[in-house]
PDB file of N, CA and C in Angstrom:
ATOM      1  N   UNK A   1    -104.686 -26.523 129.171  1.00  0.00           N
ATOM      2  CA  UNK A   1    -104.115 -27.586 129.943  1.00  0.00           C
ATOM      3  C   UNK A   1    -104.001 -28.815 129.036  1.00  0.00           C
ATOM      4  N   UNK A   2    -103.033 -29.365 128.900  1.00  0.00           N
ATOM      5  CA  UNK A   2    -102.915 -30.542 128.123  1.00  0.00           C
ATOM      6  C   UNK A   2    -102.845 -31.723 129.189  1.00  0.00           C
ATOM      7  N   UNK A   3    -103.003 -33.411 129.072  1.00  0.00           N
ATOM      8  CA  UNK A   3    -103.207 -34.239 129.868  1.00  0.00           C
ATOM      9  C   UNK A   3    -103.341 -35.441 129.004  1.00  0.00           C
ATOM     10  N   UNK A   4    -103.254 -36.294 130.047  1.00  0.00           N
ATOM     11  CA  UNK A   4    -103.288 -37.561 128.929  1.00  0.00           C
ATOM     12  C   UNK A   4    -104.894 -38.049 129.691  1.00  0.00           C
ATOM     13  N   UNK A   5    -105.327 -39.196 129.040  1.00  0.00           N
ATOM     14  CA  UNK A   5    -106.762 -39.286 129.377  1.00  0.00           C
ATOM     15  C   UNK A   5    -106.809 -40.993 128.352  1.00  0.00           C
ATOM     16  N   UNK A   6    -107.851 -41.766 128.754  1.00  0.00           N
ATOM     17  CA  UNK A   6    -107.974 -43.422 128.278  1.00  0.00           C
ATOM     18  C   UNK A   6    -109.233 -42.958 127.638  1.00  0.00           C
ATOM     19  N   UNK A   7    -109.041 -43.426 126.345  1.00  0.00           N
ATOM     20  CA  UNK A   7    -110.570 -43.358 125.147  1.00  0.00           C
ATOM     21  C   UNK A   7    -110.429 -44.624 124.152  1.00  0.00           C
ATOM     22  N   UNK A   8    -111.805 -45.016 124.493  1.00  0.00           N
ATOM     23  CA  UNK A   8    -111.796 -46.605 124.189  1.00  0.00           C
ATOM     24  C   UNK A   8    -110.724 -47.821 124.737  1.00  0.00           C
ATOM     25  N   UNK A   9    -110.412 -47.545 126.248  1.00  0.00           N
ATOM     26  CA  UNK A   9    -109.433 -48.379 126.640  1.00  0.00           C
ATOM     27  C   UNK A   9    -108.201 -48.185 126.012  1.00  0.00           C
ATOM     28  N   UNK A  10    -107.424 -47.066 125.025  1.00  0.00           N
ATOM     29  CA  UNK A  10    -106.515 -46.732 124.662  1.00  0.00           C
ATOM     30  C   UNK A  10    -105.906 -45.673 125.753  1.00  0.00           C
ATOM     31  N   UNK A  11    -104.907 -45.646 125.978  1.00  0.00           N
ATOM     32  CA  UNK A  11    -104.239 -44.271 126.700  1.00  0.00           C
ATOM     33  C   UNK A  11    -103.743 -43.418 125.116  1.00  0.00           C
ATOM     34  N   UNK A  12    -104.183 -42.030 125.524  1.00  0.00           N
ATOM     35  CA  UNK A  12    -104.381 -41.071 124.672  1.00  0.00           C
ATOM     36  C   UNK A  12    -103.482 -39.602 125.160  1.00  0.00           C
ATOM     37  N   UNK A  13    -102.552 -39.452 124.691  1.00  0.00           N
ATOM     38  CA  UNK A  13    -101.565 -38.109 125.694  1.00  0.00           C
ATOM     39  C   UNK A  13    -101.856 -36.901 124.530  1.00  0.00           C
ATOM     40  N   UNK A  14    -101.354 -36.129 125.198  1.00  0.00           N
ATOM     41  CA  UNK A  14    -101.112 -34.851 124.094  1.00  0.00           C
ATOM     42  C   UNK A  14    -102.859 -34.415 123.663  1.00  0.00           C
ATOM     43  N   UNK A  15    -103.726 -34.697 125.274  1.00  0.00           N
ATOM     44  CA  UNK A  15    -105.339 -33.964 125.593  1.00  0.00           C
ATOM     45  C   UNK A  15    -104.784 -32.786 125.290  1.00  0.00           C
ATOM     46  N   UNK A  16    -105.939 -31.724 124.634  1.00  0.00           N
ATOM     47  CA  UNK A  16    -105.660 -30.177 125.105  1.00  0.00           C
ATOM     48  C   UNK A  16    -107.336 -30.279 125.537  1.00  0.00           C
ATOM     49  N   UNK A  17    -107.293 -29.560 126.835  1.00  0.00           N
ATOM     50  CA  UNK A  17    -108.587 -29.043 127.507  1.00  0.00           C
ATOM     51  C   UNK A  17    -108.861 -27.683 127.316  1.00  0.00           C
ATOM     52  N   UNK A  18    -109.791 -27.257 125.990  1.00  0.00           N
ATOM     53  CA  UNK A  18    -109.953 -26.552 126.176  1.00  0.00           C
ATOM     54  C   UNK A  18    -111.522 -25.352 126.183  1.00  0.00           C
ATOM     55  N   UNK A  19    -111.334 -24.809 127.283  1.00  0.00           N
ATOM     56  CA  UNK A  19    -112.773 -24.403 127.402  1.00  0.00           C
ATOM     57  C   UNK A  19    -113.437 -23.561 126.783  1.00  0.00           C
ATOM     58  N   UNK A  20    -112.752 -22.842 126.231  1.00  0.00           N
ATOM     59  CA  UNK A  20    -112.982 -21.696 125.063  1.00  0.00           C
ATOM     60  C   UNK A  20    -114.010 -22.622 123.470  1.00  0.00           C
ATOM     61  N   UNK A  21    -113.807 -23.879 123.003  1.00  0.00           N
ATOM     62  CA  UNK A  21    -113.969 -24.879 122.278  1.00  0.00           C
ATOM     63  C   UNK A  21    -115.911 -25.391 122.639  1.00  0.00           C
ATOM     64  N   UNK A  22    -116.486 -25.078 122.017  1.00  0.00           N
ATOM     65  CA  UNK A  22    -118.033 -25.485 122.119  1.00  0.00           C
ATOM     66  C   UNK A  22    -118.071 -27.106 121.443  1.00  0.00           C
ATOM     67  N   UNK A  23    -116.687 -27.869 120.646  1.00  0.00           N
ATOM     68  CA  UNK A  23    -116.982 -29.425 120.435  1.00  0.00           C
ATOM     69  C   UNK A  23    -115.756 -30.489 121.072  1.00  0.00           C
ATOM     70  N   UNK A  24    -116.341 -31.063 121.211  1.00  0.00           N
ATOM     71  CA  UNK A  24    -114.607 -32.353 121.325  1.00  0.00           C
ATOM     72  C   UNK A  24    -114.556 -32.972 119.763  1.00  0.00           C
ATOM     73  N   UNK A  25    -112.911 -32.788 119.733  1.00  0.00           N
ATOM     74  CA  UNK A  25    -112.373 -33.330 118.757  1.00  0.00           C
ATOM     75  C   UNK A  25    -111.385 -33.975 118.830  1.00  0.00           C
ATOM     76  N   UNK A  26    -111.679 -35.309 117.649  1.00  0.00           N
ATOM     77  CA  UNK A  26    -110.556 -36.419 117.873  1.00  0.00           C
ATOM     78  C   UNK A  26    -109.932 -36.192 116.925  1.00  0.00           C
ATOM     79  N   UNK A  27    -108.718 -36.574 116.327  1.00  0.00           N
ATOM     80  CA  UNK A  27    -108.283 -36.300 114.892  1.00  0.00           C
ATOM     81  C   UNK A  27    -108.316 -37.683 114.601  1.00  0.00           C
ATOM     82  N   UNK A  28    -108.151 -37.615 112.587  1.00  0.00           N
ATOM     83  CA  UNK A  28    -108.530 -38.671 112.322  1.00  0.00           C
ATOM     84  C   UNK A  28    -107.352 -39.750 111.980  1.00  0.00           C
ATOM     85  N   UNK A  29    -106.198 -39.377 112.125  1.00  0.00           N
ATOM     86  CA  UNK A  29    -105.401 -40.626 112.801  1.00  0.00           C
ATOM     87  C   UNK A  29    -105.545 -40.894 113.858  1.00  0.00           C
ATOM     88  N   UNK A  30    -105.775 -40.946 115.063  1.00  0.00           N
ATOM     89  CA  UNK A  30    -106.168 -41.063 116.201  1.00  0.00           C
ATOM     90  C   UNK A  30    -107.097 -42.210 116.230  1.00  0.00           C
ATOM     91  N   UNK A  31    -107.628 -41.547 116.098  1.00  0.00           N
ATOM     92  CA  UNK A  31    -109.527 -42.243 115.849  1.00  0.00           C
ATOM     93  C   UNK A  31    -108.622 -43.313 114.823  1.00  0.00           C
ATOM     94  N   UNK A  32    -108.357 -43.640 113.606  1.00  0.00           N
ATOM     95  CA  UNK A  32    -108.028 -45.101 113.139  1.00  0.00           C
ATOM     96  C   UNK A  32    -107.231 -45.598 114.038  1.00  0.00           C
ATOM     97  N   UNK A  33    -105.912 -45.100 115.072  1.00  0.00           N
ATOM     98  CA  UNK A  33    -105.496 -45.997 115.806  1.00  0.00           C
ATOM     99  C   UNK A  33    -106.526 -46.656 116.794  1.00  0.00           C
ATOM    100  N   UNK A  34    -107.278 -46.135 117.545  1.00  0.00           N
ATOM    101  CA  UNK A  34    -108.171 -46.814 118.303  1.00  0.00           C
ATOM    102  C   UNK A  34    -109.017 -48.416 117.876  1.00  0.00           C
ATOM    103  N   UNK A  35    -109.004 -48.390 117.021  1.00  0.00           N
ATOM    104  CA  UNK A  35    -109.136 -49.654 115.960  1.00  0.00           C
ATOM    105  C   UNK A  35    -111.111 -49.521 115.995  1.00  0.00           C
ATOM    106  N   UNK A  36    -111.618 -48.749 115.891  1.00  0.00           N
ATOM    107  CA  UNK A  36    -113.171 -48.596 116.116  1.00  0.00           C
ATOM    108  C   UNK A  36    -114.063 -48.960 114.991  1.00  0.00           C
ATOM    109  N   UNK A  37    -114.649 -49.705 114.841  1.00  0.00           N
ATOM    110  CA  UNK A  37    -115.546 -49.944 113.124  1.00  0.00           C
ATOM    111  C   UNK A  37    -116.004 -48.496 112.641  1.00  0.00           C
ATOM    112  N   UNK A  38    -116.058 -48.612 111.292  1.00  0.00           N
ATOM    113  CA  UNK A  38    -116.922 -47.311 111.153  1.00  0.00           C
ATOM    114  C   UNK A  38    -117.919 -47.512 110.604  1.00  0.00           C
ATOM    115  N   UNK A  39    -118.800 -48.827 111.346  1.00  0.00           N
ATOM    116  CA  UNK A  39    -119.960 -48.520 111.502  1.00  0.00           C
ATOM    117  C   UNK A  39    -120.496 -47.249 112.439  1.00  0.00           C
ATOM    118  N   UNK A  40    -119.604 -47.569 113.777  1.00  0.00           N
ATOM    119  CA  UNK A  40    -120.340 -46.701 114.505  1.00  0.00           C
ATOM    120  C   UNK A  40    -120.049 -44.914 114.170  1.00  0.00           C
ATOM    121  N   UNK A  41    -119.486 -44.472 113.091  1.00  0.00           N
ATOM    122  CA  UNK A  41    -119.247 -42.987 113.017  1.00  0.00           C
ATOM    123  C   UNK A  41    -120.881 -42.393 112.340  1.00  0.00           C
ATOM    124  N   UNK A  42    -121.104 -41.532 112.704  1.00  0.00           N
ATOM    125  CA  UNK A  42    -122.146 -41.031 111.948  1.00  0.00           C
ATOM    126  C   UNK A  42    -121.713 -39.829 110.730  1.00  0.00           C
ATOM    127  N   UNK A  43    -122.221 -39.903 109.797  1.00  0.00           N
ATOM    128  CA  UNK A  43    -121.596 -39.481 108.501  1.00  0.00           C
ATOM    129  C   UNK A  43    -122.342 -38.028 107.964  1.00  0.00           C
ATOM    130  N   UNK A  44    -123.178 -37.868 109.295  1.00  0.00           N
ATOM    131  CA  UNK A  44    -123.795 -36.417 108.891  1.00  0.00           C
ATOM    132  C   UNK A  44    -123.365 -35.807 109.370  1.00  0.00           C
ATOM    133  N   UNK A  45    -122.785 -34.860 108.212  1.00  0.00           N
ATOM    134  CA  UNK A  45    -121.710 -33.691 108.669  1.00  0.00           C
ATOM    135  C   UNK A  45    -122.169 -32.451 108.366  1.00  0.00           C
ATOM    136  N   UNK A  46    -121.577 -31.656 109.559  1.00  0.00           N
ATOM    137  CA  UNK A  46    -122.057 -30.171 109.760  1.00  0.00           C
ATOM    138  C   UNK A  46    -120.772 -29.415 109.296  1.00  0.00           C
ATOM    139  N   UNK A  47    -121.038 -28.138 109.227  1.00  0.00           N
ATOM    140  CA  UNK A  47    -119.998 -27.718 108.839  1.00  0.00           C
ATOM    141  C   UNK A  47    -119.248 -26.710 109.622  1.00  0.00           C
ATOM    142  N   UNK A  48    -117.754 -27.427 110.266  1.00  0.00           N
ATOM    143  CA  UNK A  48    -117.439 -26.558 111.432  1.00  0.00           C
ATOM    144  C   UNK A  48    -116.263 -25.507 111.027  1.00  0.00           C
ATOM    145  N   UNK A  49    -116.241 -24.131 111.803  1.00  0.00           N
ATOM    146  CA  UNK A  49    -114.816 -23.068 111.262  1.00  0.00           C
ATOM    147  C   UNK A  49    -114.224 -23.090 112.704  1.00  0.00           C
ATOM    148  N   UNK A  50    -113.150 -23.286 112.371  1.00  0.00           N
ATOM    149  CA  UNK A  50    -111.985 -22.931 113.119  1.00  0.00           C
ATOM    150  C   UNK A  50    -111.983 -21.614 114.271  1.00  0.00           C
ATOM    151  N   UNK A  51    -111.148 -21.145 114.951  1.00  0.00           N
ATOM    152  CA  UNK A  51    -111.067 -19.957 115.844  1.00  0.00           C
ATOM    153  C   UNK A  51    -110.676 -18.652 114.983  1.00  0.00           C
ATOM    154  N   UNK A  52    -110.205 -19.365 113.470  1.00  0.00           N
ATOM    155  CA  UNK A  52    -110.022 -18.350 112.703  1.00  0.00           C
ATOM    156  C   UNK A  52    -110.383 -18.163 111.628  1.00  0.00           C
ATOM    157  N   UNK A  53    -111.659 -19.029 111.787  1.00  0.00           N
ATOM    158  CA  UNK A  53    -113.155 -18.589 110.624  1.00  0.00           C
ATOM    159  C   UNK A  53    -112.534 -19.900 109.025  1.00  0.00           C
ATOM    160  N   UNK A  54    -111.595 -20.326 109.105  1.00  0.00           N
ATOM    161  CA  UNK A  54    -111.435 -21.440 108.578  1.00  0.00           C
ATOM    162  C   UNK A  54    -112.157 -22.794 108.570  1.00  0.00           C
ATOM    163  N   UNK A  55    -112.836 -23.402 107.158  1.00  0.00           N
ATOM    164  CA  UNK A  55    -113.407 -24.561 107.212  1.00  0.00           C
ATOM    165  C   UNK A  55    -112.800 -25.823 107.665  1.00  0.00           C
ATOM    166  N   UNK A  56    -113.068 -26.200 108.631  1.00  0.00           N
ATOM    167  CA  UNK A  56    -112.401 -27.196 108.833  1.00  0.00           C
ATOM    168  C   UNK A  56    -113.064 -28.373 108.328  1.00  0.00           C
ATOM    169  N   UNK A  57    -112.257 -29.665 108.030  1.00  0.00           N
ATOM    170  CA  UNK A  57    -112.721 -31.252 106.942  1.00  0.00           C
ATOM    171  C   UNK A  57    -113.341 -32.306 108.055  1.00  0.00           C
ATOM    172  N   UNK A  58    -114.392 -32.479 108.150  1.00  0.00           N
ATOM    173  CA  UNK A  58    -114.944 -33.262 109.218  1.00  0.00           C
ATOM    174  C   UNK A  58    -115.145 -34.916 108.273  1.00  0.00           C
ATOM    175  N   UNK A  59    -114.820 -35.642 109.239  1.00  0.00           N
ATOM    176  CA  UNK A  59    -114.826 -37.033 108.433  1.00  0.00           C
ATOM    177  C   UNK A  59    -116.202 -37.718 109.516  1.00  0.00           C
ATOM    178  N   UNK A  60    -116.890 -37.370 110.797  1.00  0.00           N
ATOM    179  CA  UNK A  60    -117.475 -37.793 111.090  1.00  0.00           C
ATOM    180  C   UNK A  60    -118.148 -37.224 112.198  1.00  0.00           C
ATOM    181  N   UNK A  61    -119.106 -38.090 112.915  1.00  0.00           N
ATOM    182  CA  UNK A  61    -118.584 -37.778 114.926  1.00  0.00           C
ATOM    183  C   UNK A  61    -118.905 -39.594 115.235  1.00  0.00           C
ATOM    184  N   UNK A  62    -118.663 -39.588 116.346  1.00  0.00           N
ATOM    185  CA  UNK A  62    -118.969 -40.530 117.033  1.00  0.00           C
ATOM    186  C   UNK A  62    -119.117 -40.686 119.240  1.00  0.00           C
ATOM    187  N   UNK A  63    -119.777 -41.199 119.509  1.00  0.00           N
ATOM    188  CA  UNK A  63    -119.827 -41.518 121.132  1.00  0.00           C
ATOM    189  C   UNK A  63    -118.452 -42.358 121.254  1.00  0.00           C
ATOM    190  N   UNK A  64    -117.520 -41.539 122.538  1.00  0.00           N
ATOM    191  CA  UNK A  64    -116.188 -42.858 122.988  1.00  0.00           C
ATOM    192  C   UNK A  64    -116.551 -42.826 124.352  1.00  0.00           C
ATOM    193  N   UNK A  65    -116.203 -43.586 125.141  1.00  0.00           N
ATOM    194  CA  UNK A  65    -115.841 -43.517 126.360  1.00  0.00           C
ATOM    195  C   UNK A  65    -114.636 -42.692 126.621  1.00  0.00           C
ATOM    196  N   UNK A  66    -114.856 -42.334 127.330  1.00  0.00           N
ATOM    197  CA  UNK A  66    -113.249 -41.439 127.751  1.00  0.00           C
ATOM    198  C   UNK A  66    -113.122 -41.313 129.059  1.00  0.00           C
ATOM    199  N   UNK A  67    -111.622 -41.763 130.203  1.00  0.00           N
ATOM    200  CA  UNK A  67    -111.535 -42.212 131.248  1.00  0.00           C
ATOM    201  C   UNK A  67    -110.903 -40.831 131.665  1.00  0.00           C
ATOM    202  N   UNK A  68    -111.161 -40.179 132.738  1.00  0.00           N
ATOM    203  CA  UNK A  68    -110.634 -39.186 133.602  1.00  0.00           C
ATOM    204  C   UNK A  68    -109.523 -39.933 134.785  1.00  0.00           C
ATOM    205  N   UNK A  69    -108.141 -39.935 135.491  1.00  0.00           N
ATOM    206  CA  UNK A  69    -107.872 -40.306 136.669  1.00  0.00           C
ATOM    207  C   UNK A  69    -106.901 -41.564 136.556  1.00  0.00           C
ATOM    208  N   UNK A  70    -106.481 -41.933 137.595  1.00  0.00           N
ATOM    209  CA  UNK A  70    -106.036 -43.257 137.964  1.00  0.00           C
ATOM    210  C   UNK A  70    -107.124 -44.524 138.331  1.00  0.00           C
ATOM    211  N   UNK A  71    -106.223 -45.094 138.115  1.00  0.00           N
ATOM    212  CA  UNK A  71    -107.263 -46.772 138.562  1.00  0.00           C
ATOM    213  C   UNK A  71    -108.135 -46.349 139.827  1.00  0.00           C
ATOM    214  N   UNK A  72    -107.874 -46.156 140.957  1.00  0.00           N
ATOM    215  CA  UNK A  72    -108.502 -45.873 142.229  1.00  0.00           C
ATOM    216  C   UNK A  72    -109.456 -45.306 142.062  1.00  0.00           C
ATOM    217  N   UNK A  73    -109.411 -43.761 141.531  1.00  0.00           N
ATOM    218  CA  UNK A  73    -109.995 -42.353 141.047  1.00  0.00           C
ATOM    219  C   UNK A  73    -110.690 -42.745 139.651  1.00  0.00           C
ATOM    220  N   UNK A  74    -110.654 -43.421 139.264  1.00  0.00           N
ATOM    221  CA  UNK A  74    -111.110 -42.909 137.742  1.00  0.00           C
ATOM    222  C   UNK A  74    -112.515 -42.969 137.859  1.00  0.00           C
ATOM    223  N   UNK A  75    -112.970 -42.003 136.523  1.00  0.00           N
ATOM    224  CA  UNK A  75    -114.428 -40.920 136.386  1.00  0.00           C
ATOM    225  C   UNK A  75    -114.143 -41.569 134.851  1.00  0.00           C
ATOM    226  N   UNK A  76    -115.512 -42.355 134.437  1.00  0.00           N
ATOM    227  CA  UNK A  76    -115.474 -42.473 132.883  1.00  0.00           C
ATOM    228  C   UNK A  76    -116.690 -41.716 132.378  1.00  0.00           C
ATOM    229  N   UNK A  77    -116.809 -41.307 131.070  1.00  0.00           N
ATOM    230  CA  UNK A  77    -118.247 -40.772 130.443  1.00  0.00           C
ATOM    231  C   UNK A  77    -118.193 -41.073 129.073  1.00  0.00           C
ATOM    232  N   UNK A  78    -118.997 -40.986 128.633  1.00  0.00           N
ATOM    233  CA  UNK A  78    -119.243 -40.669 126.648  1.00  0.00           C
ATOM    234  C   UNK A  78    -119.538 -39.633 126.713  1.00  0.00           C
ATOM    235  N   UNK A  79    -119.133 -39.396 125.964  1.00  0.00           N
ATOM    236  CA  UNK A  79    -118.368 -37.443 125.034  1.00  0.00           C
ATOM    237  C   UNK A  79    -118.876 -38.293 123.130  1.00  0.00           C
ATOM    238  N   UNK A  80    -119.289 -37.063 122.913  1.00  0.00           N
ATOM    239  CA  UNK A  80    -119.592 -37.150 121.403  1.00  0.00           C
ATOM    240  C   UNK A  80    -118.393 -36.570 120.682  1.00  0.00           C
ATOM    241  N   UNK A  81    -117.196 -36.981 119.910  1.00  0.00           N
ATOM    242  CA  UNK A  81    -116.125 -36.492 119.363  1.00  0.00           C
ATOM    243  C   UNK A  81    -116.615 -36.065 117.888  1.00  0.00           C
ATOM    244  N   UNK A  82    -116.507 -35.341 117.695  1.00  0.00           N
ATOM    245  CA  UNK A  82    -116.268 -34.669 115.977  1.00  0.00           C
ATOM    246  C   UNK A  82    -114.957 -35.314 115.499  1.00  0.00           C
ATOM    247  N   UNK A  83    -115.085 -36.149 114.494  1.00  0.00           N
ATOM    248  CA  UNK A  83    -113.554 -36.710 114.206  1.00  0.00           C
ATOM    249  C   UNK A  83    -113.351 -35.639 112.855  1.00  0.00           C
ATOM    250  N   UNK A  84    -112.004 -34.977 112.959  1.00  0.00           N
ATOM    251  CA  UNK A  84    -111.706 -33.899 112.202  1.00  0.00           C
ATOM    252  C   UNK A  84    -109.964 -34.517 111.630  1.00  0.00           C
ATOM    253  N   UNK A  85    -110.426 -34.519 109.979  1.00  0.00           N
ATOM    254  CA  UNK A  85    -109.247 -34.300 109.023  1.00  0.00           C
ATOM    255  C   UNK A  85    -108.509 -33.294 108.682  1.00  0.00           C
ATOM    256  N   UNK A  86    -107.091 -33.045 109.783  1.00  0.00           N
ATOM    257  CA  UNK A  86    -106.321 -32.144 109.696  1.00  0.00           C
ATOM    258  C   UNK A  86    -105.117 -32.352 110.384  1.00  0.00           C
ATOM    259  N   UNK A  87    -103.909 -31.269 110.235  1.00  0.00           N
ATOM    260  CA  UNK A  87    -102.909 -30.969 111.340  1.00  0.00           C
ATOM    261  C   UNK A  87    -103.402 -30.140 112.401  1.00  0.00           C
ATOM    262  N   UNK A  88    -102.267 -30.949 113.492  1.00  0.00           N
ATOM    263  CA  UNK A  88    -103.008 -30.126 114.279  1.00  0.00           C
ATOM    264  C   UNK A  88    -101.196 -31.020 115.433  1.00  0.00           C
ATOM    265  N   UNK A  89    -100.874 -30.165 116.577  1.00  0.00           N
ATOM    266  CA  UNK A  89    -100.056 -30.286 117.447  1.00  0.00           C
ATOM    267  C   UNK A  89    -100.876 -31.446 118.549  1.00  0.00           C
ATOM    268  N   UNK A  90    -102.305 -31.189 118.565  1.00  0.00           N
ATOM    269  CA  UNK A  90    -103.221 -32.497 119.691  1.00  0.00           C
ATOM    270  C   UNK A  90    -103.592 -33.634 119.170  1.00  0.00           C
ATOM    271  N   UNK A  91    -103.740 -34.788 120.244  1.00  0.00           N
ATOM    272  CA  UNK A  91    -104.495 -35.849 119.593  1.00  0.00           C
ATOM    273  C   UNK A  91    -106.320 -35.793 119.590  1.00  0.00           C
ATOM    274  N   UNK A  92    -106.310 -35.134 120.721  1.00  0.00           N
ATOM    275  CA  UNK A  92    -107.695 -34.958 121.179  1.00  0.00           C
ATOM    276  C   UNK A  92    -107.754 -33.460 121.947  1.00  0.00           C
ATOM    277  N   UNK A  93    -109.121 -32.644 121.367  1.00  0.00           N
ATOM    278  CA  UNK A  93    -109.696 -31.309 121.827  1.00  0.00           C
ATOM    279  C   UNK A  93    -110.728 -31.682 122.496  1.00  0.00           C
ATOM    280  N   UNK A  94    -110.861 -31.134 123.871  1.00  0.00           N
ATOM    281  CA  UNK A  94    -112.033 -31.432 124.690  1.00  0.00           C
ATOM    282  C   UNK A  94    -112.328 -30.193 125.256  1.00  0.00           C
ATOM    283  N   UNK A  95    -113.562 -29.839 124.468  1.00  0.00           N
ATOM    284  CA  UNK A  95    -114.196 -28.172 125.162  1.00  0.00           C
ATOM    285  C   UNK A  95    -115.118 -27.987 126.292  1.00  0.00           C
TER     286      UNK A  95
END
C-alpha cells in the first residue's frame, strides 16, 4: 500500500507500507529535505541486506514523528527510521 503520511511536519507521499519489512526506512534525500540537524542521527551502523541478500549503505537512524490521517483524525508516533543511501522508487519504507 503506498500513502502519503506528515514526518517532521513535512507532508511525505510516495509511503510504501510494508509489512513483510522488519525496519522503517527513510532515504537519504528525503531525510536532507526535512531540514533535521545531524546531530540528532545516530551513527552506529548495523549492517542491513536487502530482500535480495544485497548490502545495503546505511548513513544512519534516527526518531521522527510521523503523522497518520487528517487534521480531525490524526494519530502521531515516533518510529525509529534507518536512513538508507540508495535508489529506490519510495520516499519512505514503513514495516
Amino acid at each position: 500500500m503506498i500513502i502519503r503520511v506528515e514526518i517532521a511536519d513535512f507532508d511525505v507521499g510516495r509511503v510504501l507500507i510494508d509489512t513483510g519489512s522488519s525496519v522503517n526506512m527513510i532515504f537519504v534525500d528525503v531525510f536532507g529535505e526535512l531540514g533535521i540537524n545531524d546531530n540528532h542521527v545516530n551513527r552506529q551502523l548495523m549492517p542491513l541486506l536487502s530482500f535480495c541478500g544485497d548490502l545495503v549503505q546505511l548513513v544512519g537512524s534516527v526518531s521522527l514523528p510521523i503523522a497518520f490521517g487528517v487534521a480531525s483524525r490524526k494519530t502521531m508516533i515516533y518510529n525509529q527510521f534507518l536512513i538508507v543511501d540508495c535508489l529506490t522508487a519510495y520516499n519512505v519504507i514503513i514495516g
